[in-house]
Amino acid sequence: MGQKVNPNGMRIGITRSWPSTWFARRRRYRELLLQDVQITRYIRETLKDAGIDEIQIDRGKKVTVTINTSKPGVVIGKQGAAIEELKKKLEKRFGTPFDIDIHEIRNPDANPSVIAETIQGQIERRMPYRRAVKMALEKAIQSGALGVKVSISGRLNGAEISRSELFKEGNIPLQTLRANVQLSTRHAVTKYGTIGIQVWVYTGMVFKNIQQMQSSALTSPQQ
């Protein structure tokens, strides 16, 4: 099963939290859920070159949007001008007050969203896809990732028939639920058609340190 399903959705409630955290009455649930999708899509389209990873939405008196990005300077802008402009556009479009928080991705070379976006940009700039993928794999492993897998699908190098190629470095334990495996997808638009990009990254076991702490607490003498 782990080979077929999305590893992000499979681990929600186990090692990952929901990207949207709020409660609503039955009649408003559909409206707010659709609004979350529209907010996320709008931010990704507006900041498509800012290395955006996960967007988290929390609703209270205001809608708090947390943007995880590898390029916080691009999102914030000079003296905060870009983020204020984004906030005003969101408030005008959705008719509700917004707060925007920015979290920097500390290790972008091992982040699947950043890797997929980098490969997408290089393919659209006509770099050979094999070279783009191999460079990304090398950087990810050097940055501490324990395993990386990249799938490229479409009319590769302008071929008449579309095909898929898989590149892999290290280990990706898709069946182990406590393994921190993340998936990101992108689409590169070329003159021959659309190239689909999927990136899996494994960075270690989520519960490893917790287990060590519990084991140490059990073996230590009680006061």
CSV table of C-alpha atoms in Angstrom, one decimal:
chain,number,residue,atom,x,y,z
A,1,MET,CA,0.0,0.0,0.0
A,2,GLY,CA,2.8,2.4,0.8
A,3,GLN,CA,4.0,2.1,-2.8
A,4,LYS,CA,0.7,3.4,-4.2
A,5,VAL,CA,-0.7,6.1,-1.9
A,6,ASN,CA,0.5,9.6,-1.2
A,7,PRO,CA,3.0,9.5,1.7
A,8,ASN,CA,1.9,12.9,2.9
A,9,GLY,CA,-1.8,11.9,3.3
A,10,MET,CA,-0.9,8.5,4.7
A,11,ARG,CA,1.0,10.0,7.6
A,12,ILE,CA,-1.5,12.7,8.6
A,13,GLY,CA,-2.5,12.1,12.2
A,14,ILE,CA,0.5,9.9,12.8
A,15,THR,CA,3.7,12.0,12.1
A,16,ARG,CA,2.1,14.9,10.2
A,17,SER,CA,-0.5,17.4,11.2
A,18,TRP,CA,-3.3,18.8,9.0
A,19,PRO,CA,-2.4,21.8,6.9
A,20,SER,CA,-5.7,23.5,7.9
A,21,THR,CA,-6.7,23.7,11.6
A,22,TRP,CA,-10.2,25.0,12.3
A,23,PHE,CA,-13.7,24.0,13.1
A,24,ALA,CA,-16.9,25.1,11.4
A,25,ARG,CA,-20.6,24.4,11.5
A,26,ARG,CA,-21.9,22.0,8.9
A,27,ARG,CA,-23.3,24.6,6.6
A,28,ARG,CA,-20.0,26.6,6.5
A,29,TYR,CA,-17.6,23.7,6.3
A,30,ARG,CA,-17.8,23.4,2.5
A,31,GLU,CA,-17.4,27.2,2.0
A,32,LEU,CA,-14.4,27.4,4.3
A,33,LEU,CA,-12.7,24.3,2.8
A,34,LEU,CA,-13.1,25.7,-0.7
A,35,GLN,CA,-11.7,29.0,0.5
A,36,ASP,CA,-8.6,27.2,1.9
A,37,VAL,CA,-8.0,25.6,-1.5
A,38,GLN,CA,-8.3,29.0,-3.2
A,39,ILE,CA,-6.0,30.7,-0.7
A,40,THR,CA,-3.3,28.1,-1.1
A,41,ARG,CA,-3.6,28.1,-4.9
A,42,TYR,CA,-3.5,31.9,-5.0
A,43,ILE,CA,-0.4,32.1,-2.8
A,44,ARG,CA,1.4,29.5,-4.8
A,45,GLU,CA,0.6,31.2,-8.1
A,46,THR,CA,1.6,34.6,-6.8
A,47,LEU,CA,4.9,33.4,-5.2
A,48,LYS,CA,5.7,30.7,-7.7
A,49,ASP,CA,9.5,31.4,-7.7
A,50,ALA,CA,9.8,31.7,-3.9
A,51,GLY,CA,10.5,28.1,-3.0
A,52,ILE,CA,7.1,27.6,-1.2
A,53,ASP,CA,6.7,24.3,0.6
A,54,GLU,CA,3.7,23.8,3.0
A,55,ILE,CA,1.1,26.5,3.5
A,56,GLN,CA,-0.8,26.2,6.9
A,57,ILE,CA,-4.1,27.9,7.6
A,58,ASP,CA,-5.5,28.6,11.0
A,59,ARG,CA,-8.9,30.3,11.5
A,60,GLY,CA,-9.9,32.4,14.5
A,61,LYS,CA,-10.9,36.0,14.6
A,62,LYS,CA,-8.4,36.3,11.7
A,63,VAL,CA,-7.2,33.9,9.1
A,64,THR,CA,-3.6,33.1,10.0
A,65,VAL,CA,-1.5,31.8,7.0
A,66,THR,CA,1.9,30.3,7.7
A,67,ILE,CA,4.1,30.1,4.6
A,68,ASN,CA,7.1,27.8,4.7
A,69,THR,CA,9.6,29.1,2.1
A,70,SER,CA,13.3,28.7,1.2
A,71,LYS,CA,13.4,32.4,0.1
A,72,PRO,CA,11.9,34.5,2.9
A,73,GLY,CA,13.4,37.7,1.4
A,74,VAL,CA,11.4,37.3,-1.8
A,75,VAL,CA,8.2,36.8,0.1
A,76,ILE,CA,8.7,39.7,2.6
A,77,GLY,CA,10.2,42.1,0.0
A,78,LYS,CA,12.0,45.3,0.7
A,79,GLN,CA,11.0,46.7,4.1
A,80,GLY,CA,8.0,44.2,4.1
A,81,ALA,CA,6.4,45.7,1.1
A,82,ALA,CA,5.7,42.4,-0.7
A,83,ILE,CA,4.1,40.7,2.2
A,84,GLU,CA,1.9,43.7,3.0
A,85,GLU,CA,0.8,43.8,-0.7
A,86,LEU,CA,0.0,40.0,-0.5
A,87,LYS,CA,-2.0,40.6,2.7
A,88,LYS,CA,-4.1,43.4,1.2
A,89,LYS,CA,-4.8,41.3,-2.0
A,90,LEU,CA,-6.0,38.4,0.1
A,91,GLU,CA,-8.2,40.6,2.3
A,92,LYS,CA,-9.7,42.2,-0.7
A,93,ARG,CA,-10.3,38.9,-2.5
A,94,PHE,CA,-11.8,36.9,0.4
A,95,GLY,CA,-13.3,39.7,2.5
A,96,THR,CA,-11.7,38.7,5.8
A,97,PRO,CA,-8.7,39.9,7.9
A,98,PHE,CA,-5.4,38.0,7.4
A,99,ASP,CA,-2.2,37.5,9.3
A,100,ILE,CA,0.8,36.1,7.4
A,101,ASP,CA,3.7,34.4,9.1
A,102,ILE,CA,6.9,33.4,7.3
A,103,HIS,CA,8.9,30.3,8.3
A,104,GLU,CA,12.3,29.8,6.6
A,105,ILE,CA,13.2,26.3,5.4
A,106,ARG,CA,16.5,25.6,7.0
A,107,ASN,CA,17.7,22.9,4.7
A,108,PRO,CA,16.2,23.7,1.2
A,109,ASP,CA,18.4,21.2,-0.7
A,110,ALA,CA,16.8,18.3,1.2
A,111,ASN,CA,13.2,19.7,0.8
A,112,PRO,CA,11.1,17.9,-1.8
A,113,SER,CA,9.1,21.1,-2.8
A,114,VAL,CA,12.3,23.1,-3.4
A,115,ILE,CA,13.9,20.1,-5.3
A,116,ALA,CA,10.9,19.7,-7.5
A,117,GLU,CA,10.7,23.5,-8.2
A,118,THR,CA,14.4,23.6,-9.0
A,119,ILE,CA,14.1,20.7,-11.5
A,120,GLN,CA,11.0,22.3,-13.0
A,121,GLY,CA,12.8,25.6,-13.6
A,122,GLN,CA,15.9,23.9,-15.1
A,123,ILE,CA,13.8,21.8,-17.5
A,124,GLU,CA,11.8,24.8,-18.6
A,125,ARG,CA,15.1,26.6,-19.3
A,126,ARG,CA,16.0,23.6,-21.6
A,127,MET,CA,18.6,21.9,-19.4
A,128,PRO,CA,18.8,18.1,-20.0
A,129,TYR,CA,16.5,16.5,-17.5
A,130,ARG,CA,19.0,13.8,-16.5
A,131,ARG,CA,21.5,16.4,-15.6
A,132,ALA,CA,19.0,18.5,-13.6
A,133,VAL,CA,17.8,15.4,-11.7
A,134,LYS,CA,21.3,14.1,-10.9
A,135,MET,CA,22.5,17.5,-9.6
A,136,ALA,CA,19.4,17.7,-7.4
A,137,LEU,CA,20.0,14.1,-6.0
A,138,GLU,CA,23.6,14.9,-5.2
A,139,LYS,CA,22.8,18.1,-3.4
A,140,ALA,CA,20.0,16.4,-1.4
A,141,ILE,CA,22.3,13.5,-0.2
A,142,GLN,CA,25.1,15.9,0.6
A,143,SER,CA,22.6,18.0,2.7
A,144,GLY,CA,21.7,15.1,4.9
A,145,ALA,CA,18.8,13.3,3.2
A,146,LEU,CA,18.9,9.6,3.7
A,147,GLY,CA,17.0,8.8,0.5
A,148,VAL,CA,15.7,10.6,-2.6
A,149,LYS,CA,13.5,9.4,-5.4
A,150,VAL,CA,12.6,11.4,-8.5
A,151,SER,CA,10.1,10.4,-11.2
A,152,ILE,CA,10.0,12.3,-14.5
A,153,SER,CA,7.1,11.7,-17.0
A,154,GLY,CA,6.1,13.1,-20.3
A,155,ARG,CA,7.7,13.7,-23.8
A,156,LEU,CA,11.2,13.6,-22.5
A,157,ASN,CA,13.7,15.4,-24.8
A,158,GLY,CA,10.8,15.9,-27.2
A,159,ALA,CA,10.3,12.2,-27.9
A,160,GLU,CA,7.2,11.2,-30.0
A,161,ILE,CA,6.0,8.8,-27.3
A,162,SER,CA,5.8,9.8,-23.6
A,163,ARG,CA,7.5,7.7,-21.0
A,164,SER,CA,8.6,7.8,-17.4
A,165,GLU,CA,12.1,7.6,-15.9
A,166,LEU,CA,12.9,6.9,-12.2
A,167,PHE,CA,16.0,8.1,-10.4
A,168,LYS,CA,16.9,7.0,-6.9
A,169,GLU,CA,19.6,7.6,-4.3
A,170,GLY,CA,19.6,6.0,-0.8
A,171,ASN,CA,16.7,4.4,0.9
A,172,ILE,CA,13.0,5.3,0.9
A,173,PRO,CA,10.9,3.2,3.5
A,174,LEU,CA,7.4,3.9,2.2
A,175,GLN,CA,5.8,1.3,4.4
A,176,THR,CA,7.2,2.6,7.7
A,177,LEU,CA,4.7,5.1,9.0
A,178,ARG,CA,7.2,6.7,11.4
A,179,ALA,CA,9.7,7.4,8.6
A,180,ASN,CA,9.7,11.0,7.7
A,181,VAL,CA,9.0,10.7,3.9
A,182,GLN,CA,7.6,13.7,2.0
A,183,LEU,CA,6.3,13.9,-1.5
A,184,SER,CA,6.1,17.0,-3.8
A,185,THR,CA,4.9,17.3,-7.4
A,186,ARG,CA,5.4,20.0,-10.0
A,187,HIS,CA,4.7,20.4,-13.8
A,188,ALA,CA,7.2,21.8,-16.2
A,189,VAL,CA,5.7,23.4,-19.3
A,190,THR,CA,7.8,22.9,-22.4
A,191,LYS,CA,7.1,23.4,-26.2
A,192,TYR,CA,6.6,19.6,-26.5
A,193,GLY,CA,4.1,19.4,-23.7
A,194,THR,CA,3.9,19.1,-19.9
A,195,ILE,CA,6.6,17.2,-17.9
A,196,GLY,CA,5.4,15.7,-14.6
A,197,ILE,CA,7.9,15.8,-11.7
A,198,GLN,CA,7.5,13.8,-8.5
A,199,VAL,CA,10.0,14.0,-5.7
A,200,TRP,CA,10.2,11.8,-2.5
A,201,VAL,CA,12.6,12.6,0.3
A,202,TYR,CA,13.4,10.6,3.4
A,203,THR,CA,15.2,12.4,6.2
A,204,GLY,CA,15.0,9.9,9.1
A,205,MET,CA,12.7,8.3,11.7
A,206,VAL,CA,10.4,10.8,13.5
A,207,PHE,CA,10.2,9.0,16.8
A,208,LYS,CA,13.9,8.1,17.2
A,209,ASN,CA,14.8,10.8,19.7
A,210,ILE,CA,11.5,10.4,21.7
A,211,GLN,CA,12.2,6.6,22.1
A,212,GLN,CA,15.7,7.3,23.3
A,213,MET,CA,14.4,9.9,25.8
A,214,GLN,CA,11.7,7.4,27.1
A,215,SER,CA,14.3,4.6,27.4
A,216,SER,CA,16.6,6.9,29.4
A,217,ALA,CA,13.8,7.9,31.7
A,218,LEU,CA,12.8,4.3,32.4
A,219,THR,CA,16.4,3.2,33.2
A,220,SER,CA,17.4,6.2,35.3
A,221,PRO,CA,17.0,5.8,39.1
A,222,GLN,CA,13.9,7.5,40.6
A,223,GLN,CA,14.4,10.3,43.2
